[in-house]
Amino acid sequence: MRDFLIGLLESTLSRARVPISHLRESIRDSTASIQSKIEDCEKRGLLRCVDDWIEVDSNQRLMLAIEALKAEADVGRVCRVLDWREFEELASKALEANGFSVTKHLMFKHSGHRYEIDVVGSKEPLLICADCKHWKSGLGRRRIQNAARKQFERMRSLAEEMPRQASRLGITAWNRVVILPTVITLSDTTRGLHEGIPIVPMLRLRSFLKELNPLDRELATITVDLKTHSLIA
């Protein structure tokens, strides 16, 4: 099933509908097996058949990706057949699966500058500020370092704006918040810490979240007292 799911994701990456004959040509499987899988996916709401065509909307594509991962498809292969929006959504789902509440595309101003954070995950006392990099090439060390530095700047600005942003994030009842900048990448070759900022491949995101200790001194976190609205050294 996983090869069928990957093939369907590849075929619908740039278009919402494909002829069934195209899947038969692109997926190495028997016609009967492909037809059986199409019918199974339609029953589960993963796609829609209209005459001799298959239609898949954005929500169904994400469901197909999750099903492929459940079927033990390679995470990198799955991510490569998603666009950047779907990549961000997959990161959001991983955060939610680990008990985080998620805010997407948080936009705010600080000191005359406008900032946007792709995905913010909150689980008391931790606030993960994630920059999702759906890079398929050009993963040089300098590029990763630049992304990490920019994400730290966004996190620092958010920390200083926290009194005004806490309600938007649903954390006004917290006593304090520990903010951690994170860069999520497509490649598995970029993992590690850059000046305390985690560089996390999508492949390892769930395990990273499970093992994460917000009090780890190696992490470049900023703590804000939400009662006094002050940064804690």
PDB file of C-alpha atoms in Angstrom:
ATOM      1  CA  MET A   1       0.000   0.000   0.000  1.00  0.00           C
ATOM      2  CA  ARG A   2       2.794   2.463   0.827  1.00  0.00           C
ATOM      3  CA  ASP A   3       4.155   2.495  -2.758  1.00  0.00           C
ATOM      4  CA  PHE A   4       0.644   3.158  -4.015  1.00  0.00           C
ATOM      5  CA  LEU A   5       0.222   6.036  -1.541  1.00  0.00           C
ATOM      6  CA  ILE A   6       3.581   7.557  -2.516  1.00  0.00           C
ATOM      7  CA  GLY A   7       2.722   7.177  -6.199  1.00  0.00           C
ATOM      8  CA  LEU A   8      -0.619   8.893  -5.675  1.00  0.00           C
ATOM      9  CA  LEU A   9       1.052  11.760  -3.786  1.00  0.00           C
ATOM     10  CA  GLU A  10       3.629  12.154  -6.564  1.00  0.00           C
ATOM     11  CA  SER A  11       0.917  12.200  -9.219  1.00  0.00           C
ATOM     12  CA  THR A  12      -1.187  14.836  -7.420  1.00  0.00           C
ATOM     13  CA  LEU A  13       1.634  17.124  -6.269  1.00  0.00           C
ATOM     14  CA  SER A  14       0.910  19.739  -8.936  1.00  0.00           C
ATOM     15  CA  ARG A  15      -2.670  18.845  -9.861  1.00  0.00           C
ATOM     16  CA  ALA A  16      -5.813  17.921  -7.970  1.00  0.00           C
ATOM     17  CA  ARG A  17      -6.989  15.163 -10.304  1.00  0.00           C
ATOM     18  CA  VAL A  18      -5.321  12.448 -12.347  1.00  0.00           C
ATOM     19  CA  PRO A  19      -6.675   9.774 -14.674  1.00  0.00           C
ATOM     20  CA  ILE A  20      -6.714   6.296 -13.183  1.00  0.00           C
ATOM     21  CA  SER A  21      -4.810   5.113 -16.274  1.00  0.00           C
ATOM     22  CA  HIS A  22      -1.891   7.344 -15.200  1.00  0.00           C
ATOM     23  CA  LEU A  23      -1.614   5.525 -11.871  1.00  0.00           C
ATOM     24  CA  ARG A  24      -1.659   2.175 -13.629  1.00  0.00           C
ATOM     25  CA  GLU A  25       1.271   3.317 -15.765  1.00  0.00           C
ATOM     26  CA  SER A  26       3.309   4.941 -12.982  1.00  0.00           C
ATOM     27  CA  ILE A  27       2.867   2.438 -10.136  1.00  0.00           C
ATOM     28  CA  ARG A  28       4.464  -0.984 -10.376  1.00  0.00           C
ATOM     29  CA  ASP A  29       1.533  -3.177  -9.471  1.00  0.00           C
ATOM     30  CA  SER A  30      -1.174  -5.192 -11.136  1.00  0.00           C
ATOM     31  CA  THR A  31      -4.266  -3.445 -12.464  1.00  0.00           C
ATOM     32  CA  ALA A  32      -6.475  -5.446 -10.095  1.00  0.00           C
ATOM     33  CA  SER A  33      -4.332  -4.546  -7.063  1.00  0.00           C
ATOM     34  CA  ILE A  34      -4.296  -0.842  -7.941  1.00  0.00           C
ATOM     35  CA  GLN A  35      -8.064  -0.833  -8.416  1.00  0.00           C
ATOM     36  CA  SER A  36      -8.520  -2.560  -5.048  1.00  0.00           C
ATOM     37  CA  LYS A  37      -6.351   0.057  -3.315  1.00  0.00           C
ATOM     38  CA  ILE A  38      -8.232   2.888  -5.006  1.00  0.00           C
ATOM     39  CA  GLU A  39     -11.532   1.487  -3.750  1.00  0.00           C
ATOM     40  CA  ASP A  40     -10.119   1.009  -0.250  1.00  0.00           C
ATOM     41  CA  CYS A  41      -8.822   4.597  -0.130  1.00  0.00           C
ATOM     42  CA  GLU A  42     -12.134   5.954  -1.406  1.00  0.00           C
ATOM     43  CA  LYS A  43     -14.039   4.103   1.334  1.00  0.00           C
ATOM     44  CA  ARG A  44     -11.700   5.676   3.919  1.00  0.00           C
ATOM     45  CA  GLY A  45     -12.214   9.165   2.508  1.00  0.00           C
ATOM     46  CA  LEU A  46      -8.632   9.483   1.216  1.00  0.00           C
ATOM     47  CA  LEU A  47      -9.661  10.208  -2.367  1.00  0.00           C
ATOM     48  CA  ARG A  48     -12.684  10.562  -4.639  1.00  0.00           C
ATOM     49  CA  CYS A  49     -13.334   8.729  -7.892  1.00  0.00           C
ATOM     50  CA  VAL A  50     -15.183  10.564 -10.643  1.00  0.00           C
ATOM     51  CA  ASP A  51     -15.662   8.451 -13.780  1.00  0.00           C
ATOM     52  CA  ASP A  52     -12.103   7.452 -14.778  1.00  0.00           C
ATOM     53  CA  TRP A  53     -10.413  10.127 -12.685  1.00  0.00           C
ATOM     54  CA  ILE A  54      -9.121  10.364  -9.127  1.00  0.00           C
ATOM     55  CA  GLU A  55      -9.570  13.631  -7.235  1.00  0.00           C
ATOM     56  CA  VAL A  56      -7.567  14.502  -4.115  1.00  0.00           C
ATOM     57  CA  ASP A  57      -7.905  17.757  -2.160  1.00  0.00           C
ATOM     58  CA  SER A  58      -5.281  19.290   0.169  1.00  0.00           C
ATOM     59  CA  ASN A  59      -6.699  17.660   3.317  1.00  0.00           C
ATOM     60  CA  GLN A  60      -6.787  14.274   1.641  1.00  0.00           C
ATOM     61  CA  ARG A  61      -3.171  14.664   0.508  1.00  0.00           C
ATOM     62  CA  LEU A  62      -2.120  15.213   4.096  1.00  0.00           C
ATOM     63  CA  MET A  63      -4.146  12.171   5.181  1.00  0.00           C
ATOM     64  CA  LEU A  64      -2.467  10.134   2.433  1.00  0.00           C
ATOM     65  CA  ALA A  65       0.958  11.272   3.681  1.00  0.00           C
ATOM     66  CA  ILE A  66       0.115  10.277   7.248  1.00  0.00           C
ATOM     67  CA  GLU A  67      -1.154   6.894   6.062  1.00  0.00           C
ATOM     68  CA  ALA A  68       2.073   6.376   4.096  1.00  0.00           C
ATOM     69  CA  LEU A  69       4.099   7.114   7.242  1.00  0.00           C
ATOM     70  CA  LYS A  70       1.952   4.675   9.208  1.00  0.00           C
ATOM     71  CA  ALA A  71       2.766   2.101   6.534  1.00  0.00           C
ATOM     72  CA  GLU A  72       6.475   2.745   7.309  1.00  0.00           C
ATOM     73  CA  ALA A  73       7.243   4.691   4.150  1.00  0.00           C
ATOM     74  CA  ASP A  74      10.511   6.627   4.249  1.00  0.00           C
ATOM     75  CA  VAL A  75       9.827  10.029   5.849  1.00  0.00           C
ATOM     76  CA  GLY A  76      12.164  11.855   3.486  1.00  0.00           C
ATOM     77  CA  ARG A  77      10.452  10.299   0.487  1.00  0.00           C
ATOM     78  CA  VAL A  78       7.043  11.324   1.806  1.00  0.00           C
ATOM     79  CA  CYS A  79       8.161  14.902   2.495  1.00  0.00           C
ATOM     80  CA  ARG A  80       9.609  15.247  -0.991  1.00  0.00           C
ATOM     81  CA  VAL A  81       6.177  14.673  -2.523  1.00  0.00           C
ATOM     82  CA  LEU A  82       4.618  17.391  -0.346  1.00  0.00           C
ATOM     83  CA  ASP A  83       4.768  21.114  -1.077  1.00  0.00           C
ATOM     84  CA  TRP A  84       5.987  23.592   1.565  1.00  0.00           C
ATOM     85  CA  ARG A  85       2.485  24.237   2.930  1.00  0.00           C
ATOM     86  CA  GLU A  86       1.887  20.523   3.408  1.00  0.00           C
ATOM     87  CA  PHE A  87       5.354  20.196   4.962  1.00  0.00           C
ATOM     88  CA  GLU A  88       4.371  22.807   7.565  1.00  0.00           C
ATOM     89  CA  GLU A  89       1.092  21.000   8.174  1.00  0.00           C
ATOM     90  CA  LEU A  90       2.930  17.719   8.732  1.00  0.00           C
ATOM     91  CA  ALA A  91       5.130  19.462  11.325  1.00  0.00           C
ATOM     92  CA  SER A  92       1.977  20.812  12.989  1.00  0.00           C
ATOM     93  CA  LYS A  93       0.478  17.319  13.152  1.00  0.00           C
ATOM     94  CA  ALA A  94       3.658  15.983  14.782  1.00  0.00           C
ATOM     95  CA  LEU A  95       3.452  18.697  17.453  1.00  0.00           C
ATOM     96  CA  GLU A  96      -0.233  17.991  18.075  1.00  0.00           C
ATOM     97  CA  ALA A  97       0.476  14.257  18.344  1.00  0.00           C
ATOM     98  CA  ASN A  98       2.890  15.093  21.177  1.00  0.00           C
ATOM     99  CA  GLY A  99       0.367  17.149  23.136  1.00  0.00           C
ATOM    100  CA  PHE A 100       1.168  20.625  21.807  1.00  0.00           C
ATOM    101  CA  SER A 101      -1.399  23.206  20.832  1.00  0.00           C
ATOM    102  CA  VAL A 102      -0.465  24.722  17.484  1.00  0.00           C
ATOM    103  CA  THR A 103      -0.614  28.238  16.074  1.00  0.00           C
ATOM    104  CA  LYS A 104       0.348  28.586  12.410  1.00  0.00           C
ATOM    105  CA  HIS A 105       1.833  31.640  10.731  1.00  0.00           C
ATOM    106  CA  LEU A 106       2.057  33.828  13.820  1.00  0.00           C
ATOM    107  CA  MET A 107       2.639  37.391  12.617  1.00  0.00           C
ATOM    108  CA  PHE A 108       3.680  40.244  14.900  1.00  0.00           C
ATOM    109  CA  LYS A 109       5.615  43.500  14.961  1.00  0.00           C
ATOM    110  CA  HIS A 110       8.548  44.488  17.151  1.00  0.00           C
ATOM    111  CA  SER A 111      10.712  47.609  17.052  1.00  0.00           C
ATOM    112  CA  GLY A 112       9.337  48.584  13.672  1.00  0.00           C
ATOM    113  CA  HIS A 113       9.953  45.181  12.081  1.00  0.00           C
ATOM    114  CA  ARG A 114       7.390  42.607  10.989  1.00  0.00           C
ATOM    115  CA  TYR A 115       8.001  38.956  11.858  1.00  0.00           C
ATOM    116  CA  GLU A 116       6.314  35.680  11.005  1.00  0.00           C
ATOM    117  CA  ILE A 117       6.856  32.299  12.655  1.00  0.00           C
ATOM    118  CA  ASP A 118       5.741  29.293  10.582  1.00  0.00           C
ATOM    119  CA  VAL A 119       4.534  27.068  13.427  1.00  0.00           C
ATOM    120  CA  VAL A 120       4.321  27.699  17.173  1.00  0.00           C
ATOM    121  CA  GLY A 121       3.710  24.728  19.475  1.00  0.00           C
ATOM    122  CA  SER A 122       2.701  25.341  23.092  1.00  0.00           C
ATOM    123  CA  LYS A 123       2.725  22.854  25.958  1.00  0.00           C
ATOM    124  CA  GLU A 124       3.288  24.376  29.393  1.00  0.00           C
ATOM    125  CA  PRO A 125       5.873  25.716  30.017  1.00  0.00           C
ATOM    126  CA  LEU A 126       7.366  25.242  26.546  1.00  0.00           C
ATOM    127  CA  LEU A 127       6.787  27.299  23.416  1.00  0.00           C
ATOM    128  CA  ILE A 128       8.469  25.886  20.304  1.00  0.00           C
ATOM    129  CA  CYS A 129       8.951  28.424  17.510  1.00  0.00           C
ATOM    130  CA  ALA A 130       9.530  26.378  14.369  1.00  0.00           C
ATOM    131  CA  ASP A 131      10.853  27.542  11.019  1.00  0.00           C
ATOM    132  CA  CYS A 132       9.968  24.871   8.447  1.00  0.00           C
ATOM    133  CA  LYS A 133      12.554  24.594   5.673  1.00  0.00           C
ATOM    134  CA  HIS A 134      11.279  22.440   2.820  1.00  0.00           C
ATOM    135  CA  TRP A 135      14.671  22.563   1.082  1.00  0.00           C
ATOM    136  CA  LYS A 136      15.337  19.763  -1.376  1.00  0.00           C
ATOM    137  CA  SER A 137      18.847  20.993  -2.210  1.00  0.00           C
ATOM    138  CA  GLY A 138      21.446  23.548  -1.189  1.00  0.00           C
ATOM    139  CA  LEU A 139      21.668  22.400   2.423  1.00  0.00           C
ATOM    140  CA  GLY A 140      25.068  23.939   3.056  1.00  0.00           C
ATOM    141  CA  ARG A 141      26.319  24.662   6.541  1.00  0.00           C
ATOM    142  CA  ARG A 142      26.162  28.428   5.981  1.00  0.00           C
ATOM    143  CA  ARG A 143      22.541  28.259   4.829  1.00  0.00           C
ATOM    144  CA  ILE A 144      21.526  26.282   7.909  1.00  0.00           C
ATOM    145  CA  GLN A 145      23.435  28.657  10.206  1.00  0.00           C
ATOM    146  CA  ASN A 146      21.728  31.653   8.619  1.00  0.00           C
ATOM    147  CA  ALA A 147      18.293  30.064   9.094  1.00  0.00           C
ATOM    148  CA  ALA A 148      19.100  29.320  12.751  1.00  0.00           C
ATOM    149  CA  ARG A 149      20.266  32.890  13.434  1.00  0.00           C
ATOM    150  CA  LYS A 150      17.150  34.377  11.835  1.00  0.00           C
ATOM    151  CA  GLN A 151      14.934  32.069  13.859  1.00  0.00           C
ATOM    152  CA  PHE A 152      16.677  33.127  17.061  1.00  0.00           C
ATOM    153  CA  GLU A 153      16.004  36.764  16.141  1.00  0.00           C
ATOM    154  CA  ARG A 154      12.316  35.986  15.636  1.00  0.00           C
ATOM    155  CA  MET A 155      12.174  34.144  18.957  1.00  0.00           C
ATOM    156  CA  ARG A 156      13.921  36.969  20.798  1.00  0.00           C
ATOM    157  CA  SER A 157      11.503  39.510  19.323  1.00  0.00           C
ATOM    158  CA  LEU A 158       8.532  37.319  20.266  1.00  0.00           C
ATOM    159  CA  ALA A 159       9.831  37.045  23.828  1.00  0.00           C
ATOM    160  CA  GLU A 160       9.935  40.817  24.128  1.00  0.00           C
ATOM    161  CA  GLU A 161       6.415  41.053  22.687  1.00  0.00           C
ATOM    162  CA  MET A 162       5.079  38.226  24.872  1.00  0.00           C
ATOM    163  CA  PRO A 163       2.739  40.402  27.015  1.00  0.00           C
ATOM    164  CA  ARG A 164       0.828  41.228  23.827  1.00  0.00           C
ATOM    165  CA  GLN A 165       1.084  37.790  22.220  1.00  0.00           C
ATOM    166  CA  ALA A 166       0.230  35.503  25.161  1.00  0.00           C
ATOM    167  CA  SER A 167      -3.528  35.760  24.607  1.00  0.00           C
ATOM    168  CA  ARG A 168      -3.179  34.925  20.905  1.00  0.00           C
ATOM    169  CA  LEU A 169      -1.222  31.827  21.876  1.00  0.00           C
ATOM    170  CA  GLY A 170      -3.671  30.808  24.616  1.00  0.00           C
ATOM    171  CA  ILE A 171      -1.059  30.840  27.385  1.00  0.00           C
ATOM    172  CA  THR A 172      -2.206  33.718  29.618  1.00  0.00           C
ATOM    173  CA  ALA A 173      -2.842  31.285  32.504  1.00  0.00           C
ATOM    174  CA  TRP A 174       0.808  30.149  32.524  1.00  0.00           C
ATOM    175  CA  ASN A 175       3.192  31.550  35.123  1.00  0.00           C
ATOM    176  CA  ARG A 176       6.154  31.468  32.770  1.00  0.00           C
ATOM    177  CA  VAL A 177       7.008  30.423  29.253  1.00  0.00           C
ATOM    178  CA  VAL A 178      10.226  28.857  27.988  1.00  0.00           C
ATOM    179  CA  ILE A 179      10.673  29.764  24.328  1.00  0.00           C
ATOM    180  CA  LEU A 180      12.785  27.580  22.045  1.00  0.00           C
ATOM    181  CA  PRO A 181      13.661  28.428  18.423  1.00  0.00           C
ATOM    182  CA  THR A 182      13.793  25.379  16.154  1.00  0.00           C
ATOM    183  CA  VAL A 183      14.503  24.782  12.463  1.00  0.00           C
ATOM    184  CA  ILE A 184      12.743  21.787  10.893  1.00  0.00           C
ATOM    185  CA  THR A 185      14.329  20.503   7.689  1.00  0.00           C
ATOM    186  CA  LEU A 186      13.603  17.954   5.000  1.00  0.00           C
ATOM    187  CA  SER A 187      17.112  16.453   4.967  1.00  0.00           C
ATOM    188  CA  ASP A 188      18.323  14.001   7.596  1.00  0.00           C
ATOM    189  CA  THR A 189      21.921  15.207   7.175  1.00  0.00           C
ATOM    190  CA  THR A 190      21.395  18.558   8.917  1.00  0.00           C
ATOM    191  CA  ARG A 191      20.516  17.533  12.457  1.00  0.00           C
ATOM    192  CA  GLY A 192      22.226  18.892  15.544  1.00  0.00           C
ATOM    193  CA  LEU A 193      22.527  22.140  17.471  1.00  0.00           C
ATOM    194  CA  HIS A 194      23.696  25.452  16.055  1.00  0.00           C
ATOM    195  CA  GLU A 195      24.477  27.860  18.881  1.00  0.00           C
ATOM    196  CA  GLY A 196      21.878  26.056  20.976  1.00  0.00           C
ATOM    197  CA  ILE A 197      19.208  26.051  18.278  1.00  0.00           C
ATOM    198  CA  PRO A 198      17.961  22.562  17.326  1.00  0.00           C
ATOM    199  CA  ILE A 199      18.125  21.696  13.628  1.00  0.00           C
ATOM    200  CA  VAL A 200      15.628  18.853  13.381  1.00  0.00           C
ATOM    201  CA  PRO A 201      14.941  16.725  10.275  1.00  0.00           C
ATOM    202  CA  MET A 202      11.258  15.883   9.832  1.00  0.00           C
ATOM    203  CA  LEU A 203      12.267  12.230  10.093  1.00  0.00           C
ATOM    204  CA  ARG A 204      13.325  12.787  13.720  1.00  0.00           C
ATOM    205  CA  LEU A 205      10.799  15.402  14.800  1.00  0.00           C
ATOM    206  CA  ARG A 206       8.551  13.108  16.827  1.00  0.00           C
ATOM    207  CA  SER A 207      11.431  11.521  18.736  1.00  0.00           C
ATOM    208  CA  PHE A 208      12.948  14.975  19.310  1.00  0.00           C
ATOM    209  CA  LEU A 209       9.684  16.210  20.835  1.00  0.00           C
ATOM    210  CA  LYS A 210       9.352  13.158  23.076  1.00  0.00           C
ATOM    211  CA  GLU A 211      12.902  13.490  24.412  1.00  0.00           C
ATOM    212  CA  LEU A 212      12.969  17.296  24.658  1.00  0.00           C
ATOM    213  CA  ASN A 213      13.858  18.768  28.033  1.00  0.00           C
ATOM    214  CA  PRO A 214      13.066  22.522  28.098  1.00  0.00           C
ATOM    215  CA  LEU A 215      15.494  22.963  31.011  1.00  0.00           C
ATOM    216  CA  ASP A 216      18.464  21.610  29.034  1.00  0.00           C
ATOM    217  CA  ARG A 217      21.196  24.253  29.429  1.00  0.00           C
ATOM    218  CA  GLU A 218      22.560  23.528  25.959  1.00  0.00           C
ATOM    219  CA  LEU A 219      19.404  24.879  24.348  1.00  0.00           C
ATOM    220  CA  ALA A 220      19.122  28.542  23.332  1.00  0.00           C
ATOM    221  CA  THR A 221      15.918  29.207  25.251  1.00  0.00           C
ATOM    222  CA  ILE A 222      14.514  32.441  26.650  1.00  0.00           C
ATOM    223  CA  THR A 223      12.235  32.348  29.683  1.00  0.00           C
ATOM    224  CA  VAL A 224       9.568  34.988  30.236  1.00  0.00           C
ATOM    225  CA  ASP A 225       7.705  35.552  33.499  1.00  0.00           C
ATOM    226  CA  LEU A 226       4.138  36.062  32.318  1.00  0.00           C
ATOM    227  CA  LYS A 227       3.011  37.573  35.599  1.00  0.00           C
ATOM    228  CA  THR A 228       5.634  40.320  35.685  1.00  0.00           C
ATOM    229  CA  HIS A 229       6.162  40.415  31.894  1.00  0.00           C
ATOM    230  CA  SER A 230       9.908  40.239  32.382  1.00  0.00           C
ATOM    231  CA  LEU A 231      12.672  38.122  30.863  1.00  0.00           C
ATOM    232  CA  ILE A 232      14.325  35.685  33.256  1.00  0.00           C
ATOM    233  CA  ALA A 233      18.088  35.292  32.878  1.00  0.00           C
TER     234      ALA A 233
END
